[in-house]
PDB file of C-alpha atoms in Angstrom:
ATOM      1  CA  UNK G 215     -70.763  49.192  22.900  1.00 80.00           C
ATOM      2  CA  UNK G 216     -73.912  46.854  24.704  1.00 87.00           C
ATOM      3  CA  UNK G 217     -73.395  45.847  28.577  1.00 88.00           C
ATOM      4  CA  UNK G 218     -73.030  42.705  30.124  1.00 87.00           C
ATOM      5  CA  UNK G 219     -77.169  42.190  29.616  1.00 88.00           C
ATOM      6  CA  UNK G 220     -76.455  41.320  25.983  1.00 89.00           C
ATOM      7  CA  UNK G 221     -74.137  38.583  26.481  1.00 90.00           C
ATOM      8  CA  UNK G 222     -75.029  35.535  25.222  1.00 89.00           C
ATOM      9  CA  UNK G 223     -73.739  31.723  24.315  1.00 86.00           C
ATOM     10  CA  UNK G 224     -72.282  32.443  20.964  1.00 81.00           C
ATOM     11  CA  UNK G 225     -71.663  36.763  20.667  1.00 87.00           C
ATOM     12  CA  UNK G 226     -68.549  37.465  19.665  1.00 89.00           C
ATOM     13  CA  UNK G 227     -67.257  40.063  22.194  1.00 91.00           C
ATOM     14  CA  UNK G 228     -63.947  42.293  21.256  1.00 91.00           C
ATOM     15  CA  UNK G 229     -61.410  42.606  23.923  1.00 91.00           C
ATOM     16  CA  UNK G 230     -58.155  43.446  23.892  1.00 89.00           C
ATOM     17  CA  UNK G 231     -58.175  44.048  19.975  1.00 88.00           C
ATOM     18  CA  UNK G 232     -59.166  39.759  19.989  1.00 89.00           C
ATOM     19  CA  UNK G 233     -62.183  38.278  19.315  1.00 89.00           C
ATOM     20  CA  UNK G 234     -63.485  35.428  21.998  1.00 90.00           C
ATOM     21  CA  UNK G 235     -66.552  33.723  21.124  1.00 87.00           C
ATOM     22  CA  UNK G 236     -68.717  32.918  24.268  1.00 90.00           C
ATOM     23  CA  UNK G 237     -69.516  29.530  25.118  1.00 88.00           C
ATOM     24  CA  UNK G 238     -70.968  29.357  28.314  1.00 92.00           C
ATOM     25  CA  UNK G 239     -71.802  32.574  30.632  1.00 93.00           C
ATOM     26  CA  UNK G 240     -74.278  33.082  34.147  1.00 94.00           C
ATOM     27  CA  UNK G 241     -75.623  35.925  35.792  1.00 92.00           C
ATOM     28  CA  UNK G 242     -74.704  36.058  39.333  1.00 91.00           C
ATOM     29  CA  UNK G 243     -76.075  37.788  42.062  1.00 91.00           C
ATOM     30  CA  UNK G 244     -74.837  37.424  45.095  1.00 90.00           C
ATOM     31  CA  UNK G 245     -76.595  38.110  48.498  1.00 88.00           C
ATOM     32  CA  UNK G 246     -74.227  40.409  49.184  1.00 88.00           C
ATOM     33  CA  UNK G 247     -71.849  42.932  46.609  1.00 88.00           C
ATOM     34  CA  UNK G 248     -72.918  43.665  43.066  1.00 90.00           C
ATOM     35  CA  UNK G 249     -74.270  41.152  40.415  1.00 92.00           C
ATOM     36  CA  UNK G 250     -71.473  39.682  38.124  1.00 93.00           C
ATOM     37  CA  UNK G 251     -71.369  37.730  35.239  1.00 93.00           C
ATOM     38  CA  UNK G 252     -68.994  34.697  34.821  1.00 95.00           C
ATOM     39  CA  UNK G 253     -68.074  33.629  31.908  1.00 94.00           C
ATOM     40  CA  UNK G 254     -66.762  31.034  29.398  1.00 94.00           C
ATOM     41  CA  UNK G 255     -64.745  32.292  26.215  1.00 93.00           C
ATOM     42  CA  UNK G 256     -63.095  30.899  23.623  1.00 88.00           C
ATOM     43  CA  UNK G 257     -60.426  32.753  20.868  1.00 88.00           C
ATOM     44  CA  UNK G 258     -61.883  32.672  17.923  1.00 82.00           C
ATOM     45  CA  UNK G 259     -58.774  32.551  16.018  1.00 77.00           C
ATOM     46  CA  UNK G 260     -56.561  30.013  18.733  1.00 79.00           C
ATOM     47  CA  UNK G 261     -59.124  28.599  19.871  1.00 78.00           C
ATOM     48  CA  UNK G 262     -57.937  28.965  23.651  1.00 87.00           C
ATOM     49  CA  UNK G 263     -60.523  29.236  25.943  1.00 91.00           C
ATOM     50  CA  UNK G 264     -60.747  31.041  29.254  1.00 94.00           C
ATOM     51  CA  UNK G 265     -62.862  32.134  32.604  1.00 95.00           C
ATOM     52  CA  UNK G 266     -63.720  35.497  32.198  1.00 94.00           C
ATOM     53  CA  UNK G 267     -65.340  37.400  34.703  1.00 94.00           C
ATOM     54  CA  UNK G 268     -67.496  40.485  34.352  1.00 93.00           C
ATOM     55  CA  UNK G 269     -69.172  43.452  36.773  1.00 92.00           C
ATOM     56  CA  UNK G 270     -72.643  43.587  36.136  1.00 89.00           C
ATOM     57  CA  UNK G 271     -73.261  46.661  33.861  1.00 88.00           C
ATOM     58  CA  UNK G 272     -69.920  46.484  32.490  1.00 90.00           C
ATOM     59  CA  UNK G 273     -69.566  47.494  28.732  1.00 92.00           C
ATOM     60  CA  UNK G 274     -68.305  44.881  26.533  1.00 92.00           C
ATOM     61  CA  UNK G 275     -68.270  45.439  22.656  1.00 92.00           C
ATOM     62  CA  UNK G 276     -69.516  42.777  20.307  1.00 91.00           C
ATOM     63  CA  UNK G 277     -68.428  42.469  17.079  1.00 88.00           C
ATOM     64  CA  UNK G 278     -70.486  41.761  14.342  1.00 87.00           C
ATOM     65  CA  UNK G 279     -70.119  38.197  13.073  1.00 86.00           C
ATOM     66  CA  UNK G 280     -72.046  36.849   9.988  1.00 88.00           C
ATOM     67  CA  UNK G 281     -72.904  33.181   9.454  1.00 87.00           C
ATOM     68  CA  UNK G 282     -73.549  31.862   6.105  1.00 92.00           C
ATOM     69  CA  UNK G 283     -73.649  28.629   4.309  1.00 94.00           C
ATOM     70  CA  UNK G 284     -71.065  27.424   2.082  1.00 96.00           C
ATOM     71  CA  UNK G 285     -70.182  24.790  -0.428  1.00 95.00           C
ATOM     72  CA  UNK G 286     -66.811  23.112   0.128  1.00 95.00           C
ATOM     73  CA  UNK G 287     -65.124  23.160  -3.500  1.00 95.00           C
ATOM     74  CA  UNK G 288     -61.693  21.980  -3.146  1.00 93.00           C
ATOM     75  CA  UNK G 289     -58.583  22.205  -1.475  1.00 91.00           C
ATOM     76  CA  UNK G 290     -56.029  24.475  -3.320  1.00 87.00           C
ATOM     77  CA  UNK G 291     -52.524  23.668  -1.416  1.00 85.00           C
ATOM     78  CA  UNK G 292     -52.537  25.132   1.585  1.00 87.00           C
ATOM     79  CA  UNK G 293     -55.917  26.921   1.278  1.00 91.00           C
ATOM     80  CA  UNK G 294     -59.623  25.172   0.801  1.00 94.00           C
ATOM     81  CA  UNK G 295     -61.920  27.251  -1.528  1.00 94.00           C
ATOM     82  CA  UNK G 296     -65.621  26.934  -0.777  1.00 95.00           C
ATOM     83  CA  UNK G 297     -68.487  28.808  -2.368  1.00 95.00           C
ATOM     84  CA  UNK G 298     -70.888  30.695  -1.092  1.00 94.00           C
ATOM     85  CA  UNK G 299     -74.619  29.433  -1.532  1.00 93.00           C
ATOM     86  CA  UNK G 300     -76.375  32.378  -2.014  1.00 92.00           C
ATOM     87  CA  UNK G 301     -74.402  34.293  -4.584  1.00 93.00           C
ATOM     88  CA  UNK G 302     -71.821  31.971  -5.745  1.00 91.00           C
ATOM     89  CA  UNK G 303     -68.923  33.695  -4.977  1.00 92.00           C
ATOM     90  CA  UNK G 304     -65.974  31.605  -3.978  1.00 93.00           C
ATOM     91  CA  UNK G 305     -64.017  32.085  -1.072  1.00 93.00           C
ATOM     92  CA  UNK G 306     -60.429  30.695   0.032  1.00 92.00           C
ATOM     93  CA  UNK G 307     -59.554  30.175   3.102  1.00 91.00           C
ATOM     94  CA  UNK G 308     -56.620  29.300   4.988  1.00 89.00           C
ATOM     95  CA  UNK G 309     -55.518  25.473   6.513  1.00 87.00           C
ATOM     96  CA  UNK G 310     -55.176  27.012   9.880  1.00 83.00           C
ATOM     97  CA  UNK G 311     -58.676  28.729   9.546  1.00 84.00           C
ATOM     98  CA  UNK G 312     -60.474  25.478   8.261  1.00 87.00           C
ATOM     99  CA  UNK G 313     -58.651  23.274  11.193  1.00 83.00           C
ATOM    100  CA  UNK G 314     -59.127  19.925  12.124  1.00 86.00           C
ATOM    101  CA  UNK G 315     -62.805  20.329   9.447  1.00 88.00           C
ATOM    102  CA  UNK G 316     -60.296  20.196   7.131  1.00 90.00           C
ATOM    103  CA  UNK G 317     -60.156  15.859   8.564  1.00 91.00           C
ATOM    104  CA  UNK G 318     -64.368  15.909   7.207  1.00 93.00           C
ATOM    105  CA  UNK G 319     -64.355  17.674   4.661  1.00 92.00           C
ATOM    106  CA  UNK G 320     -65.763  15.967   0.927  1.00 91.00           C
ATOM    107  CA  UNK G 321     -66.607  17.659  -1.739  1.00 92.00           C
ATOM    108  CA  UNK G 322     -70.049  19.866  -2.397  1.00 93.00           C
ATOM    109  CA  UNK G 323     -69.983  19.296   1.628  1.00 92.00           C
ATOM    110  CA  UNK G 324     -72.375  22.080   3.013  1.00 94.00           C
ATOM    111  CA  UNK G 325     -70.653  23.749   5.777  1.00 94.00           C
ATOM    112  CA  UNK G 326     -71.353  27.522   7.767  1.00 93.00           C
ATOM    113  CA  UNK G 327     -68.626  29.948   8.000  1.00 91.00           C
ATOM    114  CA  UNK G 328     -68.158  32.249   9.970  1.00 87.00           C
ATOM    115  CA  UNK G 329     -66.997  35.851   8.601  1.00 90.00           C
ATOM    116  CA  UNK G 330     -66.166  39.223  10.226  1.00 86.00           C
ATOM    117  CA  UNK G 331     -65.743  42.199   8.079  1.00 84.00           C
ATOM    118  CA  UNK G 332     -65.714  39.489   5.021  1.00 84.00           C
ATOM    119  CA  UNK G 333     -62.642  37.617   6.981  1.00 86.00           C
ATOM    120  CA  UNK G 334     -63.056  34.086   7.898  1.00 89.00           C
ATOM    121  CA  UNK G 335     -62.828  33.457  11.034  1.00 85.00           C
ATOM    122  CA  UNK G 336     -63.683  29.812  11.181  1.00 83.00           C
ATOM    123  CA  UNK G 337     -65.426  26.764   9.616  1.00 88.00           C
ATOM    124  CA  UNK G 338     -68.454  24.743  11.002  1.00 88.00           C
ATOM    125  CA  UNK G 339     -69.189  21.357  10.237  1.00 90.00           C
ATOM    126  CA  UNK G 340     -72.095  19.362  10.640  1.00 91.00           C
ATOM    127  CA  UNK G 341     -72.032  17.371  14.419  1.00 91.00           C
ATOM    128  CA  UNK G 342     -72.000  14.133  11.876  1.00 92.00           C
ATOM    129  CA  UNK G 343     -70.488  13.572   8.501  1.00 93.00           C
ATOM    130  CA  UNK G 344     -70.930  10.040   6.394  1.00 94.00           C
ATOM    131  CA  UNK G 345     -67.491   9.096   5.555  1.00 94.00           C
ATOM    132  CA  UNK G 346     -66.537   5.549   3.783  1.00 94.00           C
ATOM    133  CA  UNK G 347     -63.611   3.576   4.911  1.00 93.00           C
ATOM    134  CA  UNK G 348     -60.969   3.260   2.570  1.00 94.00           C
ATOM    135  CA  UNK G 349     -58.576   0.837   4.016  1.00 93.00           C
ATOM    136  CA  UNK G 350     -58.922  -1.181   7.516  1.00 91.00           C
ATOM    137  CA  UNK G 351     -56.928  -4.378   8.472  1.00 87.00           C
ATOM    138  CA  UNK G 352     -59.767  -7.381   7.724  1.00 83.00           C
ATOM    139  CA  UNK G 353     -61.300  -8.838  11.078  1.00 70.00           C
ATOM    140  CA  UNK G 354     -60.717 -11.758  11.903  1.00 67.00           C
ATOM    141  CA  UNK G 355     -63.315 -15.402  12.753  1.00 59.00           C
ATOM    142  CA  UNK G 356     -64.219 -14.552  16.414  1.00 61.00           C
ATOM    143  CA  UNK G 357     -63.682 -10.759  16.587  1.00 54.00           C
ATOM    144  CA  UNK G 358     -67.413 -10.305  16.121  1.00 57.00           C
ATOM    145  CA  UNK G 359     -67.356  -9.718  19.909  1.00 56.00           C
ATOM    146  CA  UNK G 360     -68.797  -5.346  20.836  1.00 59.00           C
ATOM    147  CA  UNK G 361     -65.392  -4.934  22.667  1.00 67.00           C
ATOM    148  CA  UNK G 362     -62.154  -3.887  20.881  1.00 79.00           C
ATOM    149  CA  UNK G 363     -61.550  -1.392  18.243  1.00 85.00           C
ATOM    150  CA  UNK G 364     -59.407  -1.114  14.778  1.00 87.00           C
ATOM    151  CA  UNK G 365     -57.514   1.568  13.273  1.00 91.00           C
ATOM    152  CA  UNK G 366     -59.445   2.227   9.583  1.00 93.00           C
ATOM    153  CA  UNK G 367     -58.547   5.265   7.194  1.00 94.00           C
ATOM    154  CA  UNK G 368     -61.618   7.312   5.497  1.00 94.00           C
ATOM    155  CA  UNK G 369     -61.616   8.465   2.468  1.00 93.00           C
ATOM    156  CA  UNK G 370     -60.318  12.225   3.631  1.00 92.00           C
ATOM    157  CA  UNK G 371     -57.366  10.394   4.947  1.00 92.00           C
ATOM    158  CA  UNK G 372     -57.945  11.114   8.474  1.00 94.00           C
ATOM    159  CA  UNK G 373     -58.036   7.964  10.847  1.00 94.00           C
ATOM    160  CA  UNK G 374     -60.245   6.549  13.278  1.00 94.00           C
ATOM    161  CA  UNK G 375     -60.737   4.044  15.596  1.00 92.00           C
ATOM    162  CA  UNK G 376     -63.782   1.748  14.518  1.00 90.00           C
ATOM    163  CA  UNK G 377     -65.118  -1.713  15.790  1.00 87.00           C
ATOM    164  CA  UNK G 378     -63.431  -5.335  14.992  1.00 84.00           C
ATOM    165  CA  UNK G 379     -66.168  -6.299  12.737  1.00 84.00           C
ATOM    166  CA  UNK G 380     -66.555  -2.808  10.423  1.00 86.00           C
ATOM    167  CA  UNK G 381     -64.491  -3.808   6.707  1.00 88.00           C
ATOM    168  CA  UNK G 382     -63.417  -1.567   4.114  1.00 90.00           C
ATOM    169  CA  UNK G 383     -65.866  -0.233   1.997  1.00 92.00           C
ATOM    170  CA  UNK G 384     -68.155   0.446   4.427  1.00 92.00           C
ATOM    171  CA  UNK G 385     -70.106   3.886   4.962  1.00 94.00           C
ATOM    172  CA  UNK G 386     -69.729   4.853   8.764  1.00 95.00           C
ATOM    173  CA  UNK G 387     -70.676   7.799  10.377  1.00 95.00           C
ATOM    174  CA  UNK G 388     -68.315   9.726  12.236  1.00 94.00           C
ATOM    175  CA  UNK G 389     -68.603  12.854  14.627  1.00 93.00           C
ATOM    176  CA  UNK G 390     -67.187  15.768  13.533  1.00 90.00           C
ATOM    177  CA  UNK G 391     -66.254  17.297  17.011  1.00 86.00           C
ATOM    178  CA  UNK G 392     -64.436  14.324  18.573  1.00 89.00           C
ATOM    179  CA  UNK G 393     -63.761  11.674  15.256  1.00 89.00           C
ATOM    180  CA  UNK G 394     -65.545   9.334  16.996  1.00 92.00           C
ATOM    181  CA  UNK G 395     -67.116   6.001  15.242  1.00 92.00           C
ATOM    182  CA  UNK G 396     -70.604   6.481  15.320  1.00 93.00           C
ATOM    183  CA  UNK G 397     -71.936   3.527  13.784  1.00 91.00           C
ATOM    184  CA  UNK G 398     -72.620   2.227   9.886  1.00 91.00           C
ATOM    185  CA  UNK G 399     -74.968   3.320   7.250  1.00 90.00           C
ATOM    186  CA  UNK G 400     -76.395   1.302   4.907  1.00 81.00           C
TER     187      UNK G 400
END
């Protein structure tokens, strides 16, 4: 058990039997009452999050959650085996673990999982990934103009909206928490 002290923007804290990651939290003290915390949480496994808000002293128990780096392998039906860096095991996880990575995710990618009590809990990508477009409509003469976007597919499948004048083949980058176009890379 720790108090509210040991909070922090990204302790897992156990309550209720789940586990809510903590995203954003202040320490309050009001000129009048007791101190409180307010925080930000988010389920680890729903990925709901909440206001949460907590007496200063309070006791709060944190569970104990490891992150190490993986290599993305391949995906095995409805599972996506990666292997671990450091000793080479492999581990399989689950589609509804892996998420919307699972829209980023190439092969020998390098990605950090997160594990508690050896049980994934989820997968974290880089903030960018370099992804080439497999198939986009062609642009047209004149649609060299900065406004308007496309519908392209990458080569995961997943698609994205990209500027008129981006063709297929291209490298783009892409950000891994939104799917947004970044820009091309040459």
């Amino acid at each position: 058990m720790a108090s509210t002290a040991d909070i922090k923007n990204g302790v897992v804290l156990n309550i209720d039997g789940q586990l809510w990651s903590v995203v954003e939290f202040q320490h309050v003290k009001p000129g009048k009452g007791g101190a409180f915390v307010r925080t930000k949480l988010k389920n680890v496994m729903t990925g709901k999050v909440v206001d949460r808000t907590f007496n200063a002293g309070a006791k709060v128990e944190l569970e104990n959650v490891d992150r190490r780096d993986f290599t993305y392998l391949y995906n095995d039906g409805d599972s996506f085996v990666f292997m671990d860096v450091d000793n080479y095991d492999q581990l399989s996880v689950g589609a509804a673990t892996v998420g919307d990575a699972a829209n980023f995710l190439l092969e020998n990618q390098q990605v950090q999982i997160a594990l508690n009590n050896d049980n994934p809990l989820y997968v974290e990508m880089p903030a960018s990934v370099v992804l080439e477009i497999t198939y986009t409509e062609p642009g047209l003469q004149g649609d060299r103009s900065s406004a308007g976007t496309k519908p392209a597919t990458v080569e995961t499948g997943y698609e994205i909206q990209v500027p008129l004048f981006v063709e297929q083949g291209t490298k783009v980058k892409v950000d891994t928490r939104t799917g947004d176009y970044l820009g091309r890379v040459s």
